[in-house]
mmCIF file of C-alpha atoms in Angstrom:
data_model
loop_
_atom_site.group_PDB
_atom_site.id
_atom_site.type_symbol
_atom_site.label_atom_id
_atom_site.label_comp_id
_atom_site.label_asym_id
_atom_site.label_seq_id
_atom_site.Cartn_x
_atom_site.Cartn_y
_atom_site.Cartn_z
ATOM 1 C CA MET P 1 50.725 35.199 50.568
ATOM 2 C CA ARG P 2 52.270 38.673 50.059
ATOM 3 C CA VAL P 3 50.510 41.506 51.831
ATOM 4 C CA VAL P 4 50.653 44.791 49.955
ATOM 5 C CA ALA P 5 50.219 47.985 51.916
ATOM 6 C CA LEU P 6 47.468 50.311 50.713
ATOM 7 C CA PRO P 7 49.828 53.212 49.826
ATOM 8 C CA ASP P 8 52.028 50.832 47.797
ATOM 9 C CA LEU P 9 48.967 49.458 46.004
ATOM 10 C CA LEU P 10 47.768 52.944 45.169
ATOM 11 C CA ARG P 11 51.254 53.875 43.993
ATOM 12 C CA GLU P 12 51.417 50.794 41.731
ATOM 13 C CA ARG P 13 47.987 51.518 40.286
ATOM 14 C CA SER P 14 48.790 55.157 39.663
ATOM 15 C CA LEU P 15 52.028 54.187 37.916
ATOM 16 C CA GLU P 16 50.203 51.643 35.771
ATOM 17 C CA SER P 17 47.514 54.139 34.805
ATOM 18 C CA LEU P 18 50.183 56.750 34.066
ATOM 19 C CA LEU P 19 51.978 54.356 31.716
ATOM 20 C CA LYS P 20 48.705 53.552 29.965
ATOM 21 C CA GLU P 21 47.922 57.257 29.535
ATOM 22 C CA ARG P 22 51.387 57.931 28.115
ATOM 23 C CA GLY P 23 51.116 54.987 25.762
ATOM 24 C CA LEU P 24 47.712 56.169 24.550
ATOM 25 C CA ALA P 25 49.017 59.720 24.088
ATOM 26 C CA LEU P 26 51.984 58.472 22.046
ATOM 27 C CA LEU P 27 49.634 56.340 19.957
ATOM 28 C CA PHE P 28 47.525 59.373 19.034
ATOM 29 C CA LEU P 29 50.609 61.523 18.413
ATOM 30 C CA ALA P 30 52.436 58.882 16.361
ATOM 31 C CA PRO P 31 51.021 59.873 12.910
ATOM 32 C CA SER P 32 51.887 63.562 13.379
ATOM 33 C CA LEU P 33 55.311 62.754 14.811
ATOM 34 C CA LEU P 34 56.010 60.406 11.922
ATOM 35 C CA VAL P 35 55.079 63.055 9.332
ATOM 36 C CA LEU P 36 57.253 65.659 11.084
ATOM 37 C CA LEU P 37 60.147 63.223 11.370
ATOM 38 C CA VAL P 38 59.975 62.334 7.675
ATOM 39 C CA LEU P 39 59.670 65.944 6.505
ATOM 40 C CA ILE P 40 62.375 67.323 8.798
ATOM 41 C CA GLY P 41 64.655 64.323 8.365
ATOM 42 C CA TRP P 42 64.382 64.428 4.579
ATOM 43 C CA SER P 43 64.976 68.202 4.436
ATOM 44 C CA VAL P 44 67.996 68.086 6.755
ATOM 45 C CA GLY P 45 69.455 65.063 5.000
ATOM 46 C CA TYR P 46 68.929 66.451 1.497
ATOM 47 C CA ALA P 47 70.482 69.805 2.460
ATOM 48 C CA LEU P 48 73.505 67.955 3.863
ATOM 49 C CA PHE P 49 73.767 65.970 0.622
ATOM 50 C CA LEU P 50 73.605 69.158 -1.460
ATOM 51 C CA SER P 51 76.352 70.813 0.606
ATOM 52 C CA PHE P 52 78.834 68.270 -0.790
ATOM 53 C CA GLN P 53 77.654 68.677 -4.393
ATOM 54 C CA ASN P 54 78.011 71.041 -7.303
ATOM 55 C CA VAL P 55 74.387 71.196 -8.448
ATOM 56 C CA ILE P 56 73.878 71.889 -12.147
ATOM 57 C CA VAL P 57 70.408 72.852 -13.407
ATOM 58 C CA VAL P 58 70.055 72.749 -17.203
ATOM 59 C CA GLY P 59 66.855 72.546 -19.197
ATOM 60 C CA GLY P 60 64.758 71.637 -16.194
ATOM 61 C CA ARG P 61 67.062 68.762 -15.271
ATOM 62 C CA VAL P 62 69.187 68.625 -12.128
ATOM 63 C CA GLY P 63 72.679 67.170 -12.171
ATOM 64 C CA TYR P 64 74.936 66.448 -9.207
ATOM 65 C CA GLU P 65 78.730 66.485 -9.098
ATOM 66 C CA PHE P 66 80.356 65.382 -5.845
ATOM 67 C CA ILE P 67 83.009 67.924 -4.800
ATOM 68 C CA GLY P 68 83.592 66.927 -1.162
ATOM 69 C CA LEU P 69 84.370 69.761 1.218
ATOM 70 C CA ARG P 70 84.931 72.340 -1.524
ATOM 71 C CA ASN P 71 81.760 74.286 -0.632
ATOM 72 C CA TYR P 72 82.884 74.500 2.998
ATOM 73 C CA LEU P 73 86.480 75.419 2.107
ATOM 74 C CA ALA P 74 85.084 78.204 -0.086
ATOM 75 C CA PHE P 75 84.128 80.002 3.156
ATOM 76 C CA LEU P 76 87.796 80.921 3.597
ATOM 77 C CA GLU P 77 87.921 82.735 0.248
ATOM 78 C CA ASP P 78 84.488 84.356 0.312
ATOM 79 C CA ALA P 79 85.082 87.933 1.509
ATOM 80 C CA ARG P 80 81.370 88.672 1.228
ATOM 81 C CA LEU P 81 80.531 85.779 3.557
ATOM 82 C CA GLN P 82 83.127 86.965 6.062
ATOM 83 C CA GLN P 83 81.542 90.426 6.034
ATOM 84 C CA THR P 84 78.141 88.783 6.475
ATOM 85 C CA LEU P 85 79.425 86.788 9.465
ATOM 86 C CA SER P 86 80.706 89.993 11.056
ATOM 87 C CA GLN P 87 77.399 91.793 10.492
ATOM 88 C CA THR P 88 75.423 88.819 11.810
ATOM 89 C CA PHE P 89 77.536 88.895 14.969
ATOM 90 C CA ILE P 90 76.973 92.641 15.404
ATOM 91 C CA TYR P 91 73.247 92.275 14.729
ATOM 92 C CA SER P 92 72.905 89.407 17.226
ATOM 93 C CA VAL P 93 74.890 91.099 20.005
ATOM 94 C CA PHE P 94 73.022 94.412 19.788
ATOM 95 C CA ARG P 95 69.649 92.687 19.366
ATOM 96 C CA VAL P 96 70.032 90.303 22.326
ATOM 97 C CA THR P 97 71.593 92.919 24.618
ATOM 98 C CA SER P 98 68.883 95.497 23.857
ATOM 99 C CA ILE P 99 66.088 92.977 24.329
ATOM 100 C CA MET P 100 67.401 91.753 27.682
ATOM 101 C CA LEU P 101 67.946 95.254 29.101
ATOM 102 C CA ILE P 102 64.607 96.696 27.948
ATOM 103 C CA ALA P 103 62.705 93.542 28.942
ATOM 104 C CA MET P 104 64.237 93.614 32.431
ATOM 105 C CA VAL P 105 63.192 97.242 32.963
ATOM 106 C CA LEU P 106 59.677 96.506 31.661
ATOM 107 C CA ALA P 107 59.332 93.406 33.841
ATOM 108 C CA LEU P 108 60.361 95.354 36.948
ATOM 109 C CA VAL P 109 57.805 98.064 36.130
ATOM 110 C CA LEU P 110 55.029 95.565 35.388
ATOM 111 C CA ASN P 111 55.744 93.777 38.667
ATOM 112 C CA ARG P 112 54.689 96.871 40.606
ATOM 113 C CA ALA P 113 51.111 97.639 41.549
ATOM 114 C CA LEU P 114 50.883 100.904 39.608
ATOM 115 C CA PHE P 115 47.784 102.668 38.329
ATOM 116 C CA GLY P 116 46.714 101.401 34.895
ATOM 117 C CA ILE P 117 49.334 98.646 34.848
ATOM 118 C CA ARG P 118 46.774 95.974 33.879
ATOM 119 C CA ILE P 119 45.850 97.850 30.694
ATOM 120 C CA PHE P 120 49.521 98.297 29.854
ATOM 121 C CA LYS P 121 50.137 94.548 30.366
ATOM 122 C CA VAL P 122 47.625 93.871 27.596
ATOM 123 C CA LEU P 123 48.803 96.611 25.222
ATOM 124 C CA PHE P 124 52.511 95.799 25.416
ATOM 125 C CA LEU P 125 51.847 92.281 24.069
ATOM 126 C CA ILE P 126 50.534 93.631 20.738
ATOM 127 C CA PRO P 127 53.969 93.735 19.010
ATOM 128 C CA TRP P 128 54.588 90.114 19.958
ATOM 129 C CA ALA P 129 51.209 89.094 18.498
ATOM 130 C CA LEU P 130 52.102 90.457 15.057
ATOM 131 C CA SER P 131 53.601 88.104 12.500
ATOM 132 C CA TYR P 132 57.144 88.834 11.326
ATOM 133 C CA VAL P 133 56.039 89.889 7.853
ATOM 134 C CA VAL P 134 53.319 92.204 9.182
ATOM 135 C CA ASN P 135 55.825 93.693 11.610
ATOM 136 C CA ALA P 136 58.231 94.295 8.720
ATOM 137 C CA LEU P 137 55.530 95.943 6.596
ATOM 138 C CA VAL P 138 54.495 98.205 9.481
ATOM 139 C CA TRP P 139 58.061 99.374 10.052
ATOM 140 C CA GLY P 140 58.557 99.758 6.307
ATOM 141 C CA TRP P 141 55.783 102.372 6.314
ATOM 142 C CA ILE P 142 57.181 104.025 9.459
ATOM 143 C CA TYR P 143 60.655 104.311 7.900
ATOM 144 C CA HIS P 144 59.392 105.401 4.474
ATOM 145 C CA GLY P 145 61.522 108.223 3.088
ATOM 146 C CA ASN P 146 58.664 110.340 1.698
ATOM 147 C CA PHE P 147 55.689 109.912 4.019
ATOM 148 C CA GLY P 148 56.968 107.818 6.926
ATOM 149 C CA VAL P 149 55.756 108.533 10.455
ATOM 150 C CA LEU P 150 59.297 108.638 11.853
ATOM 151 C CA ASN P 151 60.333 111.453 9.512
ATOM 152 C CA ALA P 152 57.158 113.383 10.292
ATOM 153 C CA ILE P 153 57.705 113.155 14.063
ATOM 154 C CA LEU P 154 61.386 114.084 13.932
ATOM 155 C CA SER P 155 60.663 116.927 11.521
ATOM 156 C CA ASN P 156 57.899 118.357 13.748
ATOM 157 C CA LEU P 157 60.267 118.158 16.730
ATOM 158 C CA ARG P 158 62.875 119.975 14.591
ATOM 159 C CA LEU P 159 65.398 117.179 15.156
ATOM 160 C CA ILE P 160 65.956 116.821 11.405
ATOM 161 C CA ASP P 161 65.833 119.477 8.707
ATOM 162 C CA ARG P 162 65.010 117.112 5.815
ATOM 163 C CA TYR P 163 63.407 113.720 5.385
ATOM 164 C CA HIS P 164 65.749 110.715 5.608
ATOM 165 C CA VAL P 165 65.511 107.530 3.566
ATOM 166 C CA TRP P 166 66.420 105.442 6.601
ATOM 167 C CA LEU P 167 66.607 102.049 4.871
ATOM 168 C CA ALA P 168 68.776 103.379 2.032
ATOM 169 C CA GLU P 169 71.574 104.678 4.256
ATOM 170 C CA PRO P 170 74.244 101.985 4.897
ATOM 171 C CA ARG P 171 75.231 103.544 8.232
ATOM 172 C CA GLU P 172 71.641 103.688 9.521
ATOM 173 C CA ALA P 173 69.883 100.701 7.949
ATOM 174 C CA MET P 174 71.190 98.080 10.393
ATOM 175 C CA ALA P 175 70.353 100.236 13.430
ATOM 176 C CA VAL P 176 66.745 100.870 12.403
ATOM 177 C CA ILE P 177 66.224 97.178 11.568
ATOM 178 C CA ILE P 178 67.547 96.160 14.990
ATOM 179 C CA PHE P 179 65.145 98.662 16.568
ATOM 180 C CA ALA P 180 62.188 97.165 14.671
ATOM 181 C CA ASP P 181 63.180 93.623 15.670
ATOM 182 C CA VAL P 182 63.679 94.586 19.320
ATOM 183 C CA TRP P 183 60.240 96.248 19.364
ATOM 184 C CA LYS P 184 58.629 92.958 18.416
ATOM 185 C CA ALA P 185 60.778 90.671 20.588
ATOM 186 C CA VAL P 186 60.781 92.586 23.897
ATOM 187 C CA PRO P 187 57.239 91.602 25.052
ATOM 188 C CA PHE P 188 58.039 87.865 25.050
ATOM 189 C CA ALA P 189 61.245 88.357 27.056
ATOM 190 C CA ALA P 190 59.522 90.771 29.464
ATOM 191 C CA LEU P 191 56.687 88.280 29.995
ATOM 192 C CA MET P 192 59.168 85.505 30.847
ATOM 193 C CA LEU P 193 61.078 87.741 33.264
ATOM 194 C CA LEU P 194 57.842 88.983 34.829
ATOM 195 C CA ALA P 195 56.757 85.395 35.519
ATOM 196 C CA ALA P 196 60.145 84.717 37.133
ATOM 197 C CA LEU P 197 59.980 87.932 39.184
ATOM 198 C CA GLN P 198 56.675 86.861 40.693
ATOM 199 C CA THR P 199 58.361 83.747 42.129
ATOM 200 C CA VAL P 200 61.011 85.729 44.049
ATOM 201 C CA PRO P 201 60.260 85.232 47.791
ATOM 202 C CA ARG P 202 58.978 88.503 49.150
ATOM 203 C CA GLU P 203 60.311 87.716 52.627
ATOM 204 C CA LEU P 204 63.902 87.818 51.328
ATOM 205 C CA GLU P 205 63.458 91.365 50.051
ATOM 206 C CA ASP P 206 61.675 92.420 53.244
ATOM 207 C CA ALA P 207 64.485 90.991 55.384
ATOM 208 C CA ALA P 208 67.081 92.808 53.273
ATOM 209 C CA MET P 209 65.156 96.081 53.604
ATOM 210 C CA VAL P 210 65.029 95.637 57.389
ATOM 211 C CA ASP P 211 68.806 95.151 57.396
ATOM 212 C CA GLY P 212 69.195 98.477 55.583
ATOM 213 C CA ALA P 213 69.653 97.335 52.004
ATOM 214 C CA GLY P 214 68.443 99.717 49.304
ATOM 215 C CA GLY P 215 66.530 98.931 46.134
ATOM 216 C CA TRP P 216 69.662 98.471 43.993
ATOM 217 C CA ALA P 217 71.268 96.173 46.597
ATOM 218 C CA CYS P 218 68.122 94.040 46.758
ATOM 219 C CA PHE P 219 68.013 93.773 42.971
ATOM 220 C CA ARG P 220 71.725 92.950 42.662
ATOM 221 C CA HIS P 221 72.007 90.404 45.488
ATOM 222 C CA ILE P 222 68.518 88.846 45.588
ATOM 223 C CA THR P 223 66.460 89.452 42.444
ATOM 224 C CA LEU P 224 69.197 89.108 39.817
ATOM 225 C CA PRO P 225 70.667 85.818 41.159
ATOM 226 C CA TRP P 226 67.127 84.419 41.348
ATOM 227 C CA LEU P 227 66.523 85.361 37.705
ATOM 228 C CA LYS P 228 69.865 84.097 36.311
ATOM 229 C CA PRO P 229 68.564 80.698 35.060
ATOM 230 C CA VAL P 230 65.657 82.395 33.246
ATOM 231 C CA ILE P 231 67.986 85.060 31.836
ATOM 232 C CA LEU P 232 70.357 82.428 30.434
ATOM 233 C CA VAL P 233 67.504 80.445 28.857
ATOM 234 C CA LEU P 234 66.135 83.652 27.344
ATOM 235 C CA MET P 235 69.564 84.494 25.959
ATOM 236 C CA VAL P 236 69.708 81.072 24.276
ATOM 237 C CA ILE P 237 66.272 81.587 22.711
ATOM 238 C CA GLU P 238 66.913 85.164 21.604
ATOM 239 C CA THR P 239 70.338 84.300 20.175
ATOM 240 C CA MET P 240 68.838 81.486 18.094
ATOM 241 C CA TRP P 241 66.085 83.819 16.874
ATOM 242 C CA ALA P 242 68.671 86.494 16.044
ATOM 243 C CA LEU P 243 70.770 84.078 13.991
ATOM 244 C CA LYS P 244 67.762 82.824 12.043
ATOM 245 C CA THR P 245 66.398 86.305 11.258
ATOM 246 C CA PHE P 246 65.170 86.455 7.688
ATOM 247 C CA ASP P 247 61.640 87.822 7.254
ATOM 248 C CA LEU P 248 62.245 91.301 8.657
ATOM 249 C CA ILE P 249 65.427 91.992 6.701
ATOM 250 C CA TRP P 250 64.169 90.426 3.478
ATOM 251 C CA VAL P 251 60.961 92.491 3.453
ATOM 252 C CA LEU P 252 62.677 95.769 4.391
ATOM 253 C CA THR P 253 66.045 95.729 2.599
ATOM 254 C CA LYS P 254 66.793 92.273 1.111
ATOM 255 C CA GLY P 255 70.243 92.633 2.680
ATOM 256 C CA GLY P 256 71.005 96.058 1.203
ATOM 257 C CA PRO P 257 71.985 98.782 0.803
ATOM 258 C CA LEU P 258 75.459 97.661 -0.314
ATOM 259 C CA ASP P 259 75.079 94.515 1.841
ATOM 260 C CA ALA P 260 74.887 96.707 4.961
ATOM 261 C CA THR P 261 72.096 94.544 6.436
ATOM 262 C CA MET P 262 73.165 91.206 4.969
ATOM 263 C CA VAL P 263 73.000 88.401 7.566
ATOM 264 C CA LEU P 264 73.648 84.679 7.214
ATOM 265 C CA ASN P 265 70.073 83.560 6.568
ATOM 266 C CA VAL P 266 69.528 86.180 3.868
ATOM 267 C CA TYR P 267 72.890 85.304 2.329
ATOM 268 C CA ALA P 268 72.031 81.583 2.254
ATOM 269 C CA TYR P 269 68.665 82.334 0.639
ATOM 270 C CA GLN P 270 70.264 84.607 -1.926
ATOM 271 C CA GLN P 271 72.923 82.061 -2.867
ATOM 272 C CA THR P 272 70.350 79.273 -3.160
ATOM 273 C CA PHE P 273 67.303 80.820 -4.780
ATOM 274 C CA GLN P 274 68.662 83.877 -6.605
ATOM 275 C CA PHE P 275 72.047 82.637 -7.796
ATOM 276 C CA PHE P 276 70.905 78.958 -7.935
ATOM 277 C CA ASN P 277 74.092 77.938 -6.151
ATOM 278 C CA PHE P 278 72.319 75.154 -4.277
ATOM 279 C CA GLY P 279 75.431 73.412 -2.968
ATOM 280 C CA TYR P 280 77.054 76.531 -1.548
ATOM 281 C CA GLY P 281 73.738 77.808 -0.172
ATOM 282 C CA SER P 282 73.224 74.514 1.669
ATOM 283 C CA ALA P 283 76.750 74.744 3.087
ATOM 284 C CA VAL P 284 76.015 78.255 4.382
ATOM 285 C CA ALA P 285 72.782 76.935 5.953
ATOM 286 C CA TYR P 286 74.808 74.279 7.768
ATOM 287 C CA LEU P 287 77.259 76.965 8.859
ATOM 288 C CA ILE P 288 74.319 78.738 10.529
ATOM 289 C CA THR P 289 73.320 75.456 12.201
ATOM 290 C CA MET P 290 76.857 74.895 13.519
ATOM 291 C CA VAL P 291 77.023 78.449 14.902
ATOM 292 C CA ILE P 292 73.668 78.039 16.676
ATOM 293 C CA LEU P 293 74.619 74.639 18.139
ATOM 294 C CA THR P 294 77.979 75.962 19.347
ATOM 295 C CA LEU P 295 76.468 79.005 21.048
ATOM 296 C CA THR P 296 73.691 76.903 22.604
ATOM 297 C CA TRP P 297 76.278 74.456 23.936
ATOM 298 C CA LEU P 298 78.283 77.316 25.469
ATOM 299 C CA TYR P 299 75.167 78.811 27.049
ATOM 300 C CA PHE P 300 74.243 75.495 28.634
ATOM 301 C CA ILE P 301 77.777 75.051 29.991
ATOM 302 C CA VAL P 302 77.381 78.428 31.688
ATOM 303 C CA LEU P 303 73.904 77.449 32.957
ATOM 304 C CA ARG P 304 75.153 74.108 34.311
ATOM 305 C CA GLY P 305 78.040 75.840 36.060
ATOM 306 C CA PHE P 306 75.649 78.321 37.640
ATOM 307 C CA GLU P 307 73.333 75.563 38.888
ATOM 308 C CA GLU P 308 76.264 73.634 40.397
#
């Protein structure tokens, strides 16, 4: 007769109950997971199929002509797409860099026990709570050339002598759109960094202060290394969000003026649903996917190297 110790028996029972709970959870989730799998799988597969086709729509009927990699090879000859790639890169770099810097400063401020900081913690989440379309509409009114709030403020401060049509100026349109996107995205990043800051051991900072280290030295050698994993994960998330930006630009400029704010997602939408070039639009969508996967892979290589 085998004698089972009480801790082992409890461990076996807890494992068995855990497996039952997981099985029951999967059973309840199975219908929703199946629907999501079918919808996502069909969409991804159909888009891949279209990227190898020349789709012809005539009289309400859809015809397909297999053309192989011709849609992908067309990238090399599409000067407009190359300009769009360059602008998407610029948009993503400035957006992610601005978000990370501003969010870090905000998180450091919110981590201090300052007067009224609790009220500010609630108020600064408002931009994040807005939907992308509502955020775009709000900034559309702010940037309005005739009665926008931005023009009124700058005019009253005598920083401009006439009202600007901010979204109609090719040199300024991208900058003001990045500002609007950063305004919405910063609270999420600051909240993540604030949560990570609150896990930094206080005794490490106190010991460094006793040894004569200043505030900058403590931040550089203690706080920043502690936050590096969170920073890298945030950079992955924000880069993916930057590359899939559509709502804000479409509502404000639709990629104009003169393609000055054209990014990959807007370009893919335009090719597909305005020019009805379904095959090429699908290929551009897969180009976006490949760029996101490549950047995510590189970020995780950096993260793995840091952890090792």
